[in-house]
Short mmCIF file of C-alpha atoms in Angstrom, two decimals:
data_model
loop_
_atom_site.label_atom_id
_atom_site.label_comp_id
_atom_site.label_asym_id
_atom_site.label_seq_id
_atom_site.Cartn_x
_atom_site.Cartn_y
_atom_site.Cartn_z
CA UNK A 1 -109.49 -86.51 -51.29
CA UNK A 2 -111.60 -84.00 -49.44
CA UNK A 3 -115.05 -84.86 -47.35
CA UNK A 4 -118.25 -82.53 -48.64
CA UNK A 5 -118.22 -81.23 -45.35
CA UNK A 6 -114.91 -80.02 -45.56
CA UNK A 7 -113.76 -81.60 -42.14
CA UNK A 8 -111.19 -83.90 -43.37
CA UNK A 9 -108.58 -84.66 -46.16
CA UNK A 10 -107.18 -88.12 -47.02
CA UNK A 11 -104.42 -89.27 -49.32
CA UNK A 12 -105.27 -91.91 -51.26
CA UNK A 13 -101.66 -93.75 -52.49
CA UNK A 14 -101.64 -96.19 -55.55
CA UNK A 15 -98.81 -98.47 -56.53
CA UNK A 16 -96.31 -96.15 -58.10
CA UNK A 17 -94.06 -98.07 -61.07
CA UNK A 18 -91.86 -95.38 -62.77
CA UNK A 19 -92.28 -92.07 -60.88
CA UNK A 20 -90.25 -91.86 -57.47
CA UNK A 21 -92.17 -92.33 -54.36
CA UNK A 22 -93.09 -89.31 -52.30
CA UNK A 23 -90.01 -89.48 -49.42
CA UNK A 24 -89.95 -85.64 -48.55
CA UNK A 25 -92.96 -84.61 -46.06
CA UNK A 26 -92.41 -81.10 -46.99
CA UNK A 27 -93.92 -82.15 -50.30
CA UNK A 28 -97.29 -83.43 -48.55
CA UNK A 29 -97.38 -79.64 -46.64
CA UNK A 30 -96.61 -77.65 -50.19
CA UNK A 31 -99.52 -79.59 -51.35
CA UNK A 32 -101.86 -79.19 -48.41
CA UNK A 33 -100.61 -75.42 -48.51
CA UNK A 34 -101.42 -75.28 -51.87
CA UNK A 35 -105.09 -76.64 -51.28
CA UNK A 36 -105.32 -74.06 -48.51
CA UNK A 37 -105.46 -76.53 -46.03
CA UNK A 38 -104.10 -75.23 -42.64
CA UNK A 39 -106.42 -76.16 -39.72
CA UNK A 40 -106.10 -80.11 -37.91
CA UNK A 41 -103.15 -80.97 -40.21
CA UNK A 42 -102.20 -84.69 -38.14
CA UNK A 43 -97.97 -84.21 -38.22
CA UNK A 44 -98.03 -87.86 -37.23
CA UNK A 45 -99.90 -88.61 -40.12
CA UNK A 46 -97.55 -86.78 -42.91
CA UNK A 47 -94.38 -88.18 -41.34
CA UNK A 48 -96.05 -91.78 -42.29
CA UNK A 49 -96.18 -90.79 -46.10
CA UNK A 50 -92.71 -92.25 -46.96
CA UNK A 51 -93.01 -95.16 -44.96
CA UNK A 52 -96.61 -96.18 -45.96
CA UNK A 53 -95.34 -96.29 -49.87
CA UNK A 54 -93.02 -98.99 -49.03
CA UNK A 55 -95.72 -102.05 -47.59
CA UNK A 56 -96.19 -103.00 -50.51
CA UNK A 57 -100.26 -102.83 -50.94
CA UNK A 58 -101.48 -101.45 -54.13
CA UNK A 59 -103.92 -98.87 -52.41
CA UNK A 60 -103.59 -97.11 -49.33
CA UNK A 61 -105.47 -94.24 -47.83
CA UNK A 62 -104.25 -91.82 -44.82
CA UNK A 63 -106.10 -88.96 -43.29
CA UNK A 64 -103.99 -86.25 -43.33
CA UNK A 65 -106.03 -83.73 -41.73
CA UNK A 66 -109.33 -83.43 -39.78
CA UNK A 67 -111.08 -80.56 -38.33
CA UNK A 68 -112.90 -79.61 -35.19
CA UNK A 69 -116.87 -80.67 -35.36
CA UNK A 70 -118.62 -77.85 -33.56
CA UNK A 71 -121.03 -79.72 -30.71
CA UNK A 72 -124.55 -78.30 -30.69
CA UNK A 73 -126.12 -77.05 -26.86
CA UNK A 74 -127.96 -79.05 -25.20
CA UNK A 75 -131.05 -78.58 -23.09
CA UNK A 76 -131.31 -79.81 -19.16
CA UNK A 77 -132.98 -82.97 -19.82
CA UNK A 78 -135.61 -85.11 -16.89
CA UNK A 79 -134.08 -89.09 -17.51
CA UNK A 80 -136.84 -91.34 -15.06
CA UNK A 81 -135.34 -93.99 -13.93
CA UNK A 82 -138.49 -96.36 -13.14
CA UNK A 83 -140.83 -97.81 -15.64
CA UNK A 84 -143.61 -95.21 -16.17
CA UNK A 85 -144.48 -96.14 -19.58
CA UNK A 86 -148.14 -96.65 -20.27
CA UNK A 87 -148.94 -99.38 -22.19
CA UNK A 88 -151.86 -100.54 -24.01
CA UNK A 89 -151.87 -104.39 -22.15
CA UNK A 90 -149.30 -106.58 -20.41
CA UNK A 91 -148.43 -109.91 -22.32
CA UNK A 92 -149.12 -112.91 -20.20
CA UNK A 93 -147.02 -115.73 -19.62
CA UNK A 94 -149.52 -118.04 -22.39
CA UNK A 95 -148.84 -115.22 -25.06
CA UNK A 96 -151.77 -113.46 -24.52
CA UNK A 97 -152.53 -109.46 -24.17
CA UNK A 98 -154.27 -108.64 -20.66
CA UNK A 99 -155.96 -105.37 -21.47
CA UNK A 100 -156.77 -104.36 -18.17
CA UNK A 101 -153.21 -103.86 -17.10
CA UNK A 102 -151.85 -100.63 -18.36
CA UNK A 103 -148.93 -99.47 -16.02
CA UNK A 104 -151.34 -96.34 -15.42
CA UNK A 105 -149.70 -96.39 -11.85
CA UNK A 106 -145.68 -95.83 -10.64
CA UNK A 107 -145.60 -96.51 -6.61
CA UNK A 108 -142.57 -94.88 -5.06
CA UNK A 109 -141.10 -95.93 -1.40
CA UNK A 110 -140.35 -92.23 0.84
CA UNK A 111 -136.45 -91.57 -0.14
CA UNK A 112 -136.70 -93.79 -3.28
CA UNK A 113 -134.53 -92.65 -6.57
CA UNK A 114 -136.72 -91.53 -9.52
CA UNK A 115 -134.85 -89.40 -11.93
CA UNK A 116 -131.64 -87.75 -12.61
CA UNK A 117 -131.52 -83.86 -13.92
CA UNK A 118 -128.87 -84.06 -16.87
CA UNK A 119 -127.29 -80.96 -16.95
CA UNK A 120 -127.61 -78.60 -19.64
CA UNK A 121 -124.55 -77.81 -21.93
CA UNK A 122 -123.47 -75.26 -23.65
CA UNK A 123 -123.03 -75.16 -27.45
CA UNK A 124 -118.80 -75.86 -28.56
CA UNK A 125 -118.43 -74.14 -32.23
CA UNK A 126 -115.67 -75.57 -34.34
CA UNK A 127 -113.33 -75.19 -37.22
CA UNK A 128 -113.14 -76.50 -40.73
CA UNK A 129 -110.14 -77.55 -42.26
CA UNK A 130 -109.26 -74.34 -44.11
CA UNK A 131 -109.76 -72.59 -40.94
CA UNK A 132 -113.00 -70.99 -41.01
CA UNK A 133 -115.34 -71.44 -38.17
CA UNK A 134 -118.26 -73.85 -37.80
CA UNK A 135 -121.01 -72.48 -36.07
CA UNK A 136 -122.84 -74.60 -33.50
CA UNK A 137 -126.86 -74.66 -32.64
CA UNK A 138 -128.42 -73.12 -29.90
CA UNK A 139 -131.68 -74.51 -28.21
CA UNK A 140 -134.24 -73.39 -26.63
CA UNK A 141 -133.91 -73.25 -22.65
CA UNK A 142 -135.89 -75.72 -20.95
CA UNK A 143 -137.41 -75.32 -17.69
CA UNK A 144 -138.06 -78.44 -15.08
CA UNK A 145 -140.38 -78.29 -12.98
CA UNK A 146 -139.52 -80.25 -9.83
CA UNK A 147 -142.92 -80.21 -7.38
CA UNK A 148 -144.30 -81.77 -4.85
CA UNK A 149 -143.10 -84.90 -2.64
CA UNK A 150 -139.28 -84.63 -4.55
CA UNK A 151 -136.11 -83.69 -3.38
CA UNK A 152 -132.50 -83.17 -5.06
CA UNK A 153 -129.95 -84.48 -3.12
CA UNK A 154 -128.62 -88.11 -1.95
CA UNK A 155 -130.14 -91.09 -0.37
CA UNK A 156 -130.51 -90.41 3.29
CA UNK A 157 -130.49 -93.96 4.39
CA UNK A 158 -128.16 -94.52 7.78
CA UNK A 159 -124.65 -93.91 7.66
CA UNK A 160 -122.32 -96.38 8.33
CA UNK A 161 -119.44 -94.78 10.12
CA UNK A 162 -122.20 -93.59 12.16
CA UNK A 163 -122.99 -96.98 13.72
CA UNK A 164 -119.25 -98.57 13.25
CA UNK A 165 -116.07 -95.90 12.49
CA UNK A 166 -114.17 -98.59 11.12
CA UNK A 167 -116.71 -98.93 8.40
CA UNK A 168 -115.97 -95.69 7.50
CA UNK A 169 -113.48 -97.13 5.56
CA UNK A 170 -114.59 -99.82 3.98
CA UNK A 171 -118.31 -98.49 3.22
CA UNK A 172 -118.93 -98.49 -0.54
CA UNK A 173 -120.40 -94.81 -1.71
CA UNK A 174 -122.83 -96.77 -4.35
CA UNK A 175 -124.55 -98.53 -2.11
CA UNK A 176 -125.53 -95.28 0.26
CA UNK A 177 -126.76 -93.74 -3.20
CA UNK A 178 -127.89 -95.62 -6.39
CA UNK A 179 -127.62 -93.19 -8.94
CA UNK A 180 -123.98 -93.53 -7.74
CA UNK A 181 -123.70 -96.38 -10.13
CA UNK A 182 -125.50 -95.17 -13.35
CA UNK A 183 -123.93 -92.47 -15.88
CA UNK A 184 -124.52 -89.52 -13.49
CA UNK A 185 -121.93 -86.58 -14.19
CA UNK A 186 -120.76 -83.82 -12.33
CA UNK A 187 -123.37 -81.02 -12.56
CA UNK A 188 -126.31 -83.94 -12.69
CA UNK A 189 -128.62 -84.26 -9.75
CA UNK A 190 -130.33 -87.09 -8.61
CA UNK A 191 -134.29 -86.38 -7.46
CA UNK A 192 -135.81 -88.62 -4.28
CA UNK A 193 -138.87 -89.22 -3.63
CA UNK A 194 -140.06 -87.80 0.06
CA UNK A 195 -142.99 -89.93 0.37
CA UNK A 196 -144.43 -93.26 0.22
CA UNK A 197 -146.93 -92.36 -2.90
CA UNK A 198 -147.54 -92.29 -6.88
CA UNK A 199 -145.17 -90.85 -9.30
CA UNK A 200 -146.24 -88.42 -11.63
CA UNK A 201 -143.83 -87.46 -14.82
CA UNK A 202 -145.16 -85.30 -17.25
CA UNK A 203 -142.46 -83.80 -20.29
CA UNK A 204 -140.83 -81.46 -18.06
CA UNK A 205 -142.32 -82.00 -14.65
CA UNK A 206 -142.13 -84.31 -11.89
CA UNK A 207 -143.90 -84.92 -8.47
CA UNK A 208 -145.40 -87.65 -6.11
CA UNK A 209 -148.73 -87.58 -5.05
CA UNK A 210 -150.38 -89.06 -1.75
CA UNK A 211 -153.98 -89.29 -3.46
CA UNK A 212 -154.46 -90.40 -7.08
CA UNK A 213 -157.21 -88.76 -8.91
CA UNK A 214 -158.93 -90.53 -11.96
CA UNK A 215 -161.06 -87.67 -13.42
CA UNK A 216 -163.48 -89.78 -15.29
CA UNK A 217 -163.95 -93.86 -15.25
CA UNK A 218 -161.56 -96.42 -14.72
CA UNK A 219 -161.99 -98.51 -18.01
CA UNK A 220 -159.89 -99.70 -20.53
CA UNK A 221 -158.29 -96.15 -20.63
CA UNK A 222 -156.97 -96.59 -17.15
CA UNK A 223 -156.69 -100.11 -16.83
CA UNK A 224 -156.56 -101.86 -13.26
CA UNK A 225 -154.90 -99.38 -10.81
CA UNK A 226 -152.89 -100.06 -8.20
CA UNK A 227 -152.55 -97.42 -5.51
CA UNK A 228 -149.73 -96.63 -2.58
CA UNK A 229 -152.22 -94.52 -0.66
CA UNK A 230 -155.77 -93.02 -1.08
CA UNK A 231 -157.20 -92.68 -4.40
CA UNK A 232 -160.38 -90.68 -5.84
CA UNK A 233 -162.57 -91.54 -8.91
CA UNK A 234 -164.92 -88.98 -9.92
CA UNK A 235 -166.40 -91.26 -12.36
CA UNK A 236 -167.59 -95.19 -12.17
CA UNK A 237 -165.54 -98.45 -12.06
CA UNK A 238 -165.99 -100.49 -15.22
CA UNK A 239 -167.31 -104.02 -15.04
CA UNK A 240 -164.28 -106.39 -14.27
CA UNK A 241 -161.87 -103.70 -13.52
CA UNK A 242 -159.79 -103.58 -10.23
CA UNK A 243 -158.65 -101.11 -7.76
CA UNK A 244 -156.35 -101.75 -5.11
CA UNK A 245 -155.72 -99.09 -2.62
CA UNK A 246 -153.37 -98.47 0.40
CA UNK A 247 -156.06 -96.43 1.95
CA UNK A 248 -159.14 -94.96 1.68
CA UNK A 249 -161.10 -95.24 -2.29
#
């Protein structure tokens, strides 16, 4: 039995009652030959034939072969690691919707983790099981754009051995950098925040600002805001909305 996509074959085995079971595996390879099968042919598989016929089941099925899937490229990718989702109200704890609180604000500490840069990879094109290439997809290159207020690198809190050699030892490498713990691979880079401020995270773009800007009202399309440092409104403040600011307004 042969998948559409021509990426594996499978024999299927029924109880046999007068013809002799199948005990050669050079009889499976004629066959597979003769099929012009001759790409991902499992050896371990075929040398189970003769010993599969004699369990005793009415049906069984072995994949005898399986191809290589080509693996499409992939595009560098920005993965945020805090909550900058803006939402349309907050559920209270009485089951209610506050309207007024949207999330319209992400406060970073200075040398806080925000985001890891997943690498880009490349595309990996593959083979069918009669041999004949598979062709993986391309993608268009993405650009990042990595601005103001953010570093690459690793947390640049104190160093233990610094303070204690003998801790040098003993000093877990996770707890010096977060992103140590998460999915991170080689080739990924981790992006720090250099100042106490907002964080700003468009599709492909990332930066922290000292001064939030509202460019019209602060309504229900805002919500309350919440503000590390200075913030500027260049139009009014809605009746029974907040702002909270670590500086000037």
């Amino acid at each position: 039995d042969l998948s559409e996509d021509k990426m594996q074959a499978y024999l299927i085995l029924l109880t046999q009652t007068s013809a002799a079971p199948l005990r050669d595996t050079e009889v499976v390879m004629k066959w597979l030959n003769k099929m012009g099968i001759r790409h991902g042919i499992i050896e371990t598989a075929i040398e189970k034939v003769a010993d599969i016929q004699n369990t005793g089941k009415e049906v069984m099925v072995l994949k005898l072969v399986e191809g290589e899937r080509a693996i499409d490229a992939k595009p560098i990718m920005l993965i945020c690691e805090k909550d900058i989702d803006v939402r349309h109200g907050t559920v209270q704890t009485d089951g209610r919707i506050d309207y007024k609180e949207r999330n319209s604000v992400t406060k970073i500490d200075a040398d806080e983790f925000v985001a890891t840069l997943i690498s880009a990879t490349p595309k990996i094109d593959g083979k069918n099981i009669y041999d004949e290439p598979v062709v993986a997809n391309e993608v268009e290159k993405v650009d990042i754009e990595i601005g103001e207020n953010i570093r690459v690198g690793k947390a640049t809190g104190a160093d233990p051995a610094a303070a204690d050699p003998a801790a040098a030892d003993s000093a877990d490498p996770a707890a010096a950098d977060p992103a140590a713990t998460g999915d991170s691979k080689e080739g990924d880079q981790q992006l720090y925040a250099t100042i106490f401020g907002n964080l700003h995270v468009g599709e492909n773009s990332i930066h922290v600002s000292e001064v939030f800007t509202v460019e019209g009202n602060v309504d229900y399309g805002t919500g309350n805001l919440d503000v590390s440092g200075d913030i500027v409104i260049k139009g009014n403040v809605g009746s029974g909305f907040e702002v909270r600011s670590g500086g000037n307004v």
